[in-house]
Short mmCIF file of C-alpha atoms and ligand atoms in Angstrom, two decimals:
data_model
loop_
_atom_site.label_atom_id
_atom_site.label_comp_id
_atom_site.label_asym_id
_atom_site.label_seq_id
_atom_site.Cartn_x
_atom_site.Cartn_y
_atom_site.Cartn_z
CA MET V 1 16.76 91.11 -16.57
CA GLY V 2 17.39 93.91 -14.09
CA ARG V 3 15.49 95.15 -11.09
CA HIS V 4 12.06 96.66 -11.42
CA GLY V 5 9.71 98.81 -9.41
CA LEU V 6 7.30 101.68 -9.40
CA VAL V 7 6.40 104.77 -7.42
CA ILE V 8 3.03 106.54 -7.29
CA HIS V 9 1.46 109.65 -5.82
CA GLY V 10 -2.09 110.63 -4.99
CA GLY V 11 -1.39 114.35 -4.75
CA ALA V 12 0.51 116.78 -2.56
CA GLY V 13 -0.87 119.45 -0.29
CA VAL V 14 -3.00 117.37 2.06
CA THR V 15 -4.20 119.25 5.08
CA LEU V 16 -2.73 118.80 8.56
CA PRO V 17 -2.73 115.26 9.99
CA GLU V 18 -5.41 116.15 12.54
CA GLU V 19 -7.70 117.41 9.75
CA VAL V 20 -7.70 114.11 7.85
CA SER V 21 -10.03 111.54 9.41
CA PRO V 22 -8.57 108.13 10.27
CA GLU V 23 -11.17 106.53 7.97
CA GLY V 24 -10.20 108.83 5.08
CA ARG V 25 -6.56 108.06 5.69
CA ARG V 26 -7.19 104.32 5.79
CA ALA V 27 -9.22 104.38 2.57
CA CYS V 28 -6.57 106.39 0.71
CA ARG V 29 -3.73 104.20 1.95
CA ALA V 30 -5.59 101.03 0.95
CA LYS V 31 -6.20 102.44 -2.54
CA LEU V 32 -2.52 103.41 -2.91
CA VAL V 33 -1.57 99.84 -1.97
CA GLN V 34 -4.04 98.44 -4.49
CA ALA V 35 -2.68 100.73 -7.22
CA ILE V 36 0.95 99.92 -6.48
CA ASP V 37 0.25 96.18 -6.35
CA THR V 38 -1.65 96.34 -9.64
CA GLY V 39 1.24 98.12 -11.36
CA TYR V 40 3.82 95.88 -9.71
CA ALA V 41 2.05 92.73 -10.93
CA VAL V 42 2.48 93.98 -14.53
CA LEU V 43 6.21 94.55 -13.99
CA ASP V 44 6.70 91.28 -12.13
CA ARG V 45 5.38 89.23 -15.03
CA GLY V 46 7.79 91.05 -17.36
CA GLY V 47 5.26 93.58 -18.69
CA PRO V 48 6.35 97.03 -19.94
CA ALA V 49 6.67 100.04 -17.64
CA LEU V 50 4.15 101.88 -19.79
CA GLU V 51 1.49 99.26 -19.11
CA ALA V 52 2.24 99.27 -15.36
CA VAL V 53 1.83 103.06 -15.24
CA VAL V 54 -1.55 102.95 -16.97
CA ALA V 55 -2.73 100.07 -14.78
CA ALA V 56 -1.76 101.80 -11.50
CA ILE V 57 -3.24 105.15 -12.52
CA THR V 58 -6.49 103.56 -13.68
CA VAL V 59 -7.04 102.14 -10.17
CA LEU V 60 -6.67 105.64 -8.71
CA GLU V 61 -8.85 107.26 -11.41
CA ASP V 62 -11.65 104.81 -10.64
CA SER V 63 -11.40 105.10 -6.85
CA ARG V 64 -13.47 108.30 -6.43
CA LEU V 65 -11.00 109.16 -3.62
CA PHE V 66 -8.42 111.17 -5.53
CA ASN V 67 -8.55 114.19 -7.81
CA ALA V 68 -8.46 112.24 -11.08
CA GLY V 69 -11.01 110.47 -13.25
CA SER V 70 -14.18 109.85 -11.24
CA GLY V 71 -14.12 112.03 -8.14
CA SER V 72 -12.17 114.89 -9.69
CA VAL V 73 -12.55 118.44 -8.42
CA LEU V 74 -14.88 120.85 -10.25
CA ASN V 75 -14.05 123.99 -12.17
CA ALA V 76 -15.64 127.34 -11.27
CA GLU V 77 -18.68 126.47 -13.42
CA GLY V 78 -19.26 123.21 -11.54
CA VAL V 79 -17.90 120.94 -14.27
CA CYS V 80 -15.14 118.30 -14.15
CA GLU V 81 -12.43 119.01 -16.72
CA LEU V 82 -9.77 116.34 -16.79
CA ASP V 83 -6.14 116.32 -17.97
CA ALA V 84 -3.61 113.48 -18.34
CA ALA V 85 -0.30 112.56 -19.96
CA LEU V 86 1.76 109.44 -20.51
CA MET V 87 5.37 109.16 -21.67
CA ASP V 88 7.55 106.27 -22.80
CA GLY V 89 11.20 106.57 -21.75
CA VAL V 90 12.42 104.17 -24.45
CA THR V 91 11.24 106.11 -27.50
CA LEU V 92 10.31 109.48 -25.93
CA ARG V 93 6.85 108.99 -27.43
CA ALA V 94 4.10 110.72 -25.46
CA GLY V 95 0.33 111.11 -25.42
CA SER V 96 -1.59 113.84 -23.68
CA VAL V 97 -5.17 115.07 -23.25
CA ALA V 98 -6.70 118.14 -21.62
CA GLY V 99 -10.08 119.64 -20.86
CA LEU V 100 -11.99 116.32 -21.04
CA ARG V 101 -15.56 116.37 -19.75
CA HIS V 102 -16.85 112.97 -20.81
CA VAL V 103 -13.98 110.48 -20.49
CA LYS V 104 -13.79 108.26 -17.41
CA ASN V 105 -10.13 107.24 -17.78
CA PRO V 106 -8.03 110.08 -19.23
CA ILE V 107 -4.78 108.10 -18.83
CA ALA V 108 -6.11 105.41 -21.20
CA LEU V 109 -7.05 108.10 -23.70
CA ALA V 110 -3.56 109.62 -23.39
CA ARG V 111 -2.22 106.19 -24.30
CA ALA V 112 -4.54 106.03 -27.30
CA VAL V 113 -3.35 109.47 -28.47
CA MET V 114 0.22 108.16 -28.27
CA ASP V 115 -0.50 104.86 -30.00
CA LYS V 116 -3.29 105.66 -32.44
CA SER V 117 -2.89 109.29 -33.52
CA ALA V 118 -0.18 111.22 -35.32
CA HIS V 119 -0.15 113.77 -32.49
CA VAL V 120 1.07 114.21 -28.93
CA MET V 121 -1.69 116.31 -27.39
CA LEU V 122 -5.44 116.57 -28.02
CA ILE V 123 -7.81 118.85 -26.11
CA GLY V 124 -11.51 119.33 -25.38
CA GLU V 125 -14.02 118.45 -28.05
CA GLY V 126 -11.36 117.25 -30.48
CA ALA V 127 -9.97 114.84 -27.88
CA GLU V 128 -13.45 113.53 -27.13
CA ARG V 129 -14.29 113.03 -30.80
CA PHE V 130 -11.05 111.08 -31.10
CA ALA V 131 -12.05 109.07 -28.00
CA GLY V 132 -15.35 108.13 -29.64
CA ARG V 133 -13.56 107.15 -32.84
CA VAL V 134 -11.14 104.80 -31.08
CA GLY V 135 -13.92 103.15 -29.08
CA PHE V 136 -13.96 104.89 -25.70
CA PRO V 137 -17.44 105.01 -24.15
CA LEU V 138 -18.30 108.63 -23.34
CA VAL V 139 -19.91 109.34 -19.94
CA THR V 140 -21.92 112.29 -18.67
CA ASN V 141 -20.08 114.85 -16.56
CA ASP V 142 -22.41 113.98 -13.68
CA GLU V 143 -20.97 110.47 -13.64
CA LEU V 144 -17.53 111.94 -12.85
CA GLN V 145 -18.80 114.16 -10.05
CA THR V 146 -19.09 113.28 -6.37
CA ALA V 147 -21.06 114.94 -3.56
CA ARG V 148 -17.82 115.64 -1.72
CA ARG V 149 -16.36 117.66 -4.61
CA ILE V 150 -19.60 119.61 -5.11
CA GLU V 151 -19.44 120.56 -1.44
CA GLU V 152 -15.76 121.51 -1.70
CA LEU V 153 -16.47 123.83 -4.60
CA ALA V 154 -19.29 125.53 -2.71
CA ARG V 155 -17.03 125.97 0.31
CA GLU V 156 -14.21 127.42 -1.76
CA LYS V 157 -16.46 129.83 -3.62
CA HIS V 158 -17.82 130.98 -0.28
CA SER V 159 -14.34 131.50 1.19
CA GLY V 160 -13.26 133.55 -1.86
CA LYS V 161 -9.82 131.92 -1.82
CA LYS V 162 -7.77 131.38 -4.95
CA PRO V 163 -8.19 127.99 -6.70
CA GLY V 164 -6.86 125.22 -4.49
CA LYS V 165 -7.28 121.61 -3.42
CA LEU V 166 -4.60 119.34 -4.76
CA GLY V 167 -4.81 115.58 -5.26
CA THR V 168 -3.67 114.59 -8.71
CA VAL V 169 -2.41 111.04 -9.27
CA GLY V 170 0.74 109.85 -11.01
CA CYS V 171 3.08 106.93 -11.49
CA ALA V 172 6.63 106.30 -12.67
CA ALA V 173 7.91 102.79 -13.36
CA LEU V 174 11.04 100.83 -14.28
CA ASP V 175 10.47 97.45 -15.92
CA LYS V 176 12.60 94.30 -16.05
CA SER V 177 14.07 95.33 -19.40
CA GLY V 178 15.33 98.59 -17.88
CA ASN V 179 12.71 100.76 -19.57
CA LEU V 180 11.12 103.75 -17.86
CA ALA V 181 7.66 105.32 -18.22
CA ALA V 182 5.61 107.95 -16.41
CA GLY V 183 2.03 109.19 -16.33
CA THR V 184 -0.13 111.76 -14.56
CA SER V 185 -3.91 112.23 -14.37
CA THR V 186 -5.83 115.07 -12.74
CA GLY V 187 -8.98 117.12 -12.41
CA GLY V 188 -6.70 120.13 -11.97
CA LEU V 189 -7.42 122.75 -9.33
CA ASN V 190 -10.74 123.12 -7.52
CA ASN V 191 -12.63 126.23 -8.70
CA LYS V 192 -10.24 126.71 -11.65
CA GLN V 193 -11.32 128.86 -14.54
CA PHE V 194 -13.05 127.04 -17.42
CA GLY V 195 -10.33 126.17 -19.94
CA ARG V 196 -7.44 126.28 -17.48
CA VAL V 197 -4.79 123.61 -18.10
CA GLY V 198 -2.17 122.72 -15.50
CA ASP V 199 1.21 121.05 -15.63
CA SER V 200 0.03 117.43 -15.54
CA PRO V 201 -0.68 116.93 -19.26
CA LEU V 202 2.29 119.06 -20.35
CA VAL V 203 5.24 116.88 -21.28
CA GLY V 204 8.27 118.27 -19.46
CA SER V 205 6.28 120.14 -16.82
CA GLY V 206 4.22 117.58 -14.86
CA THR V 207 5.22 114.40 -16.66
CA TYR V 208 8.45 113.14 -18.22
CA ALA V 209 10.29 109.88 -18.92
CA ASN V 210 13.64 109.22 -20.56
CA ASN V 211 15.56 105.95 -20.35
CA ALA V 212 18.80 107.95 -20.18
CA THR V 213 17.80 109.52 -16.86
CA CYS V 214 14.52 108.99 -15.03
CA ALA V 215 10.72 108.94 -15.14
CA LEU V 216 8.59 111.24 -13.00
CA SER V 217 5.21 112.74 -12.26
CA ALA V 218 4.60 116.01 -10.43
CA THR V 219 1.73 117.29 -8.30
CA GLY V 220 0.98 120.68 -6.86
CA GLU V 221 0.26 124.18 -8.07
CA GLY V 222 0.65 123.50 -11.76
CA GLU V 223 1.31 127.07 -12.85
CA TYR V 224 4.65 127.02 -10.99
CA PHE V 225 5.64 123.61 -12.35
CA ILE V 226 4.95 124.87 -15.87
CA ARG V 227 7.08 127.96 -15.35
CA VAL V 228 10.15 125.97 -14.26
CA CYS V 229 9.52 123.08 -16.71
CA ALA V 230 9.90 120.98 -13.58
CA ALA V 231 9.74 117.44 -14.95
CA HIS V 232 12.21 118.00 -17.76
CA ASP V 233 14.40 119.99 -15.41
CA VAL V 234 14.94 116.91 -13.23
CA SER V 235 15.96 114.87 -16.26
CA ALA V 236 18.16 117.68 -17.64
CA LEU V 237 19.97 118.14 -14.33
CA MET V 238 20.82 114.43 -14.42
CA GLU V 239 21.78 114.42 -18.08
CA TYR V 240 23.72 117.66 -18.36
CA LYS V 241 25.04 118.12 -14.85
CA GLY V 242 25.38 114.53 -13.76
CA LEU V 243 23.27 115.01 -10.62
CA GLY V 244 21.80 111.95 -8.89
CA LEU V 245 18.04 111.46 -8.92
CA GLU V 246 17.41 112.71 -5.40
CA GLU V 247 19.47 115.86 -5.80
CA ALA V 248 17.92 116.68 -9.19
CA ALA V 249 14.37 116.10 -7.95
CA GLN V 250 14.94 118.28 -4.88
CA ALA V 251 16.47 121.02 -7.04
CA ALA V 252 13.32 121.18 -9.18
CA ILE V 253 11.07 121.43 -6.12
CA ASP V 254 13.36 124.14 -4.73
CA LYS V 255 12.85 126.15 -7.96
CA VAL V 256 9.07 125.79 -7.60
CA GLN V 257 9.32 126.90 -3.98
CA LYS V 258 11.48 129.90 -4.85
CA LEU V 259 8.67 131.21 -7.05
CA GLY V 260 6.19 130.65 -4.21
CA GLY V 261 4.71 127.37 -5.43
CA LEU V 262 3.63 124.29 -3.49
CA GLY V 263 3.86 120.67 -4.52
CA GLY V 264 6.01 117.61 -4.96
CA LEU V 265 6.98 114.88 -7.35
CA ILE V 266 7.70 111.17 -7.48
CA ALA V 267 10.52 109.77 -9.60
CA ILE V 268 12.44 106.60 -10.38
CA ASP V 269 15.74 106.29 -12.22
CA ARG V 270 17.12 103.58 -14.47
CA ASP V 271 18.76 101.84 -11.50
CA GLY V 272 15.52 101.77 -9.53
CA ARG V 273 16.39 104.60 -7.15
CA VAL V 274 13.32 106.48 -5.97
CA ALA V 275 12.86 110.16 -4.96
CA MET V 276 9.71 111.76 -3.56
CA PRO V 277 10.42 115.38 -2.51
CA PHE V 278 7.59 117.77 -1.58
CA ASN V 279 7.26 121.13 0.16
CA THR V 280 3.66 120.68 1.37
CA VAL V 281 2.38 119.23 4.64
CA GLY V 282 2.07 115.87 2.97
CA MET V 283 1.93 113.93 -0.27
CA TYR V 284 0.07 110.67 -0.77
CA ARG V 285 2.82 108.40 -2.02
CA ALA V 286 3.96 104.79 -2.28
CA TYR V 287 6.59 102.65 -3.92
CA ARG V 288 7.43 98.99 -4.33
CA ARG V 289 10.61 97.49 -5.76
CA SER V 290 11.88 94.03 -6.65
CA ASP V 291 14.52 94.18 -3.87
CA GLY V 292 11.60 93.88 -1.44
CA SER V 293 11.59 97.50 -0.33
CA SER V 294 8.27 99.36 -0.18
CA LEU V 295 6.59 102.34 1.45
CA VAL V 296 3.14 103.88 1.82
CA ALA V 297 3.06 107.35 3.37
CA ILE V 298 1.05 110.54 3.51
CA PHE V 299 2.78 113.00 5.81
CA ASP V 300 6.38 113.91 6.46
CA GLY V 301 7.92 111.97 9.34
CA PRO V 302 6.11 109.35 11.39
CA GLU V 303 2.60 108.60 10.18
CA PRO V 304 -0.24 109.14 12.64
CA ALA V 305 -1.73 105.82 13.80
CA ALA V 306 -4.34 104.55 11.34
N1 LIG T 1 -0.74 119.88 -10.66
C1 LIG T 1 -2.16 119.81 -10.84
C2 LIG T 1 -2.61 120.99 -11.66
O1 LIG T 1 -2.09 122.07 -11.48
C3 LIG T 1 -2.94 119.80 -9.56
C4 LIG T 1 -2.48 118.81 -8.52
O2 LIG T 1 -1.38 118.29 -8.57
O3 LIG T 1 -3.27 118.51 -7.64
O4 LIG T 1 -3.53 120.83 -12.45
#
């Protein structure tokens, strides 16, 4: 039985420290701790990395604080459209969903696509029909929406800026048997066009896991992460070029940056090393490992007092 641990993110691109209220910061940090502890408990009792990833992400999806599950951002038509993916590093099996309007926990549905369908990715109405068939309760879109996100959409439409507001959630885990898994769940970009799909549910762009290398989840301006196949790129740099996790993860973010994109990623390798590079002001992130090491952070450098 080797070492185990997990790393999570709650999105990159947070605004300047002085623009985030101390209460908001405290609430987000507490939720990150709850998510990491929930996932860690699964690993600590010998559970699989895949289960830890789903457990940690479900806490964040249900929190109404992050851009995933309940509390997701709205598209330009005022509707939540959710995406998620999950990948198993042992078998390279994956499940993915996009454009969901009536599913509270997209990461659980991604798992069901992986386990109970012959496919990797289901979208929109087809994904929701499948959800009904495998016993997921469907919710109204209103149940996913929060007053804060409705306000944010109005503000963004008024400002005429391009789609923005990051805050996706993700997790990558290494279990006691040495197996890796990763998952990502998101509402995508605020004010996005109806039908737009980002990197999060795309295996190899926003989510990837392979026992031979690492497991990771990305966050940021998805279009750029898709164009550089960011998540698979990290794994490929390790596999083909022999780079270490940190170097490979940074190289992928550098490629995103070179194209003009913003974001970050969290990753763990088969030895339990963790990398969390980002090129934004901050990235909600946390990890916990069986050697006792842990971290909860939002910004780069010293955290402002809570
Ligand atoms: N990467 C996500 C997307 O483009 C957004 C985010 O990370 O906040 O859909």
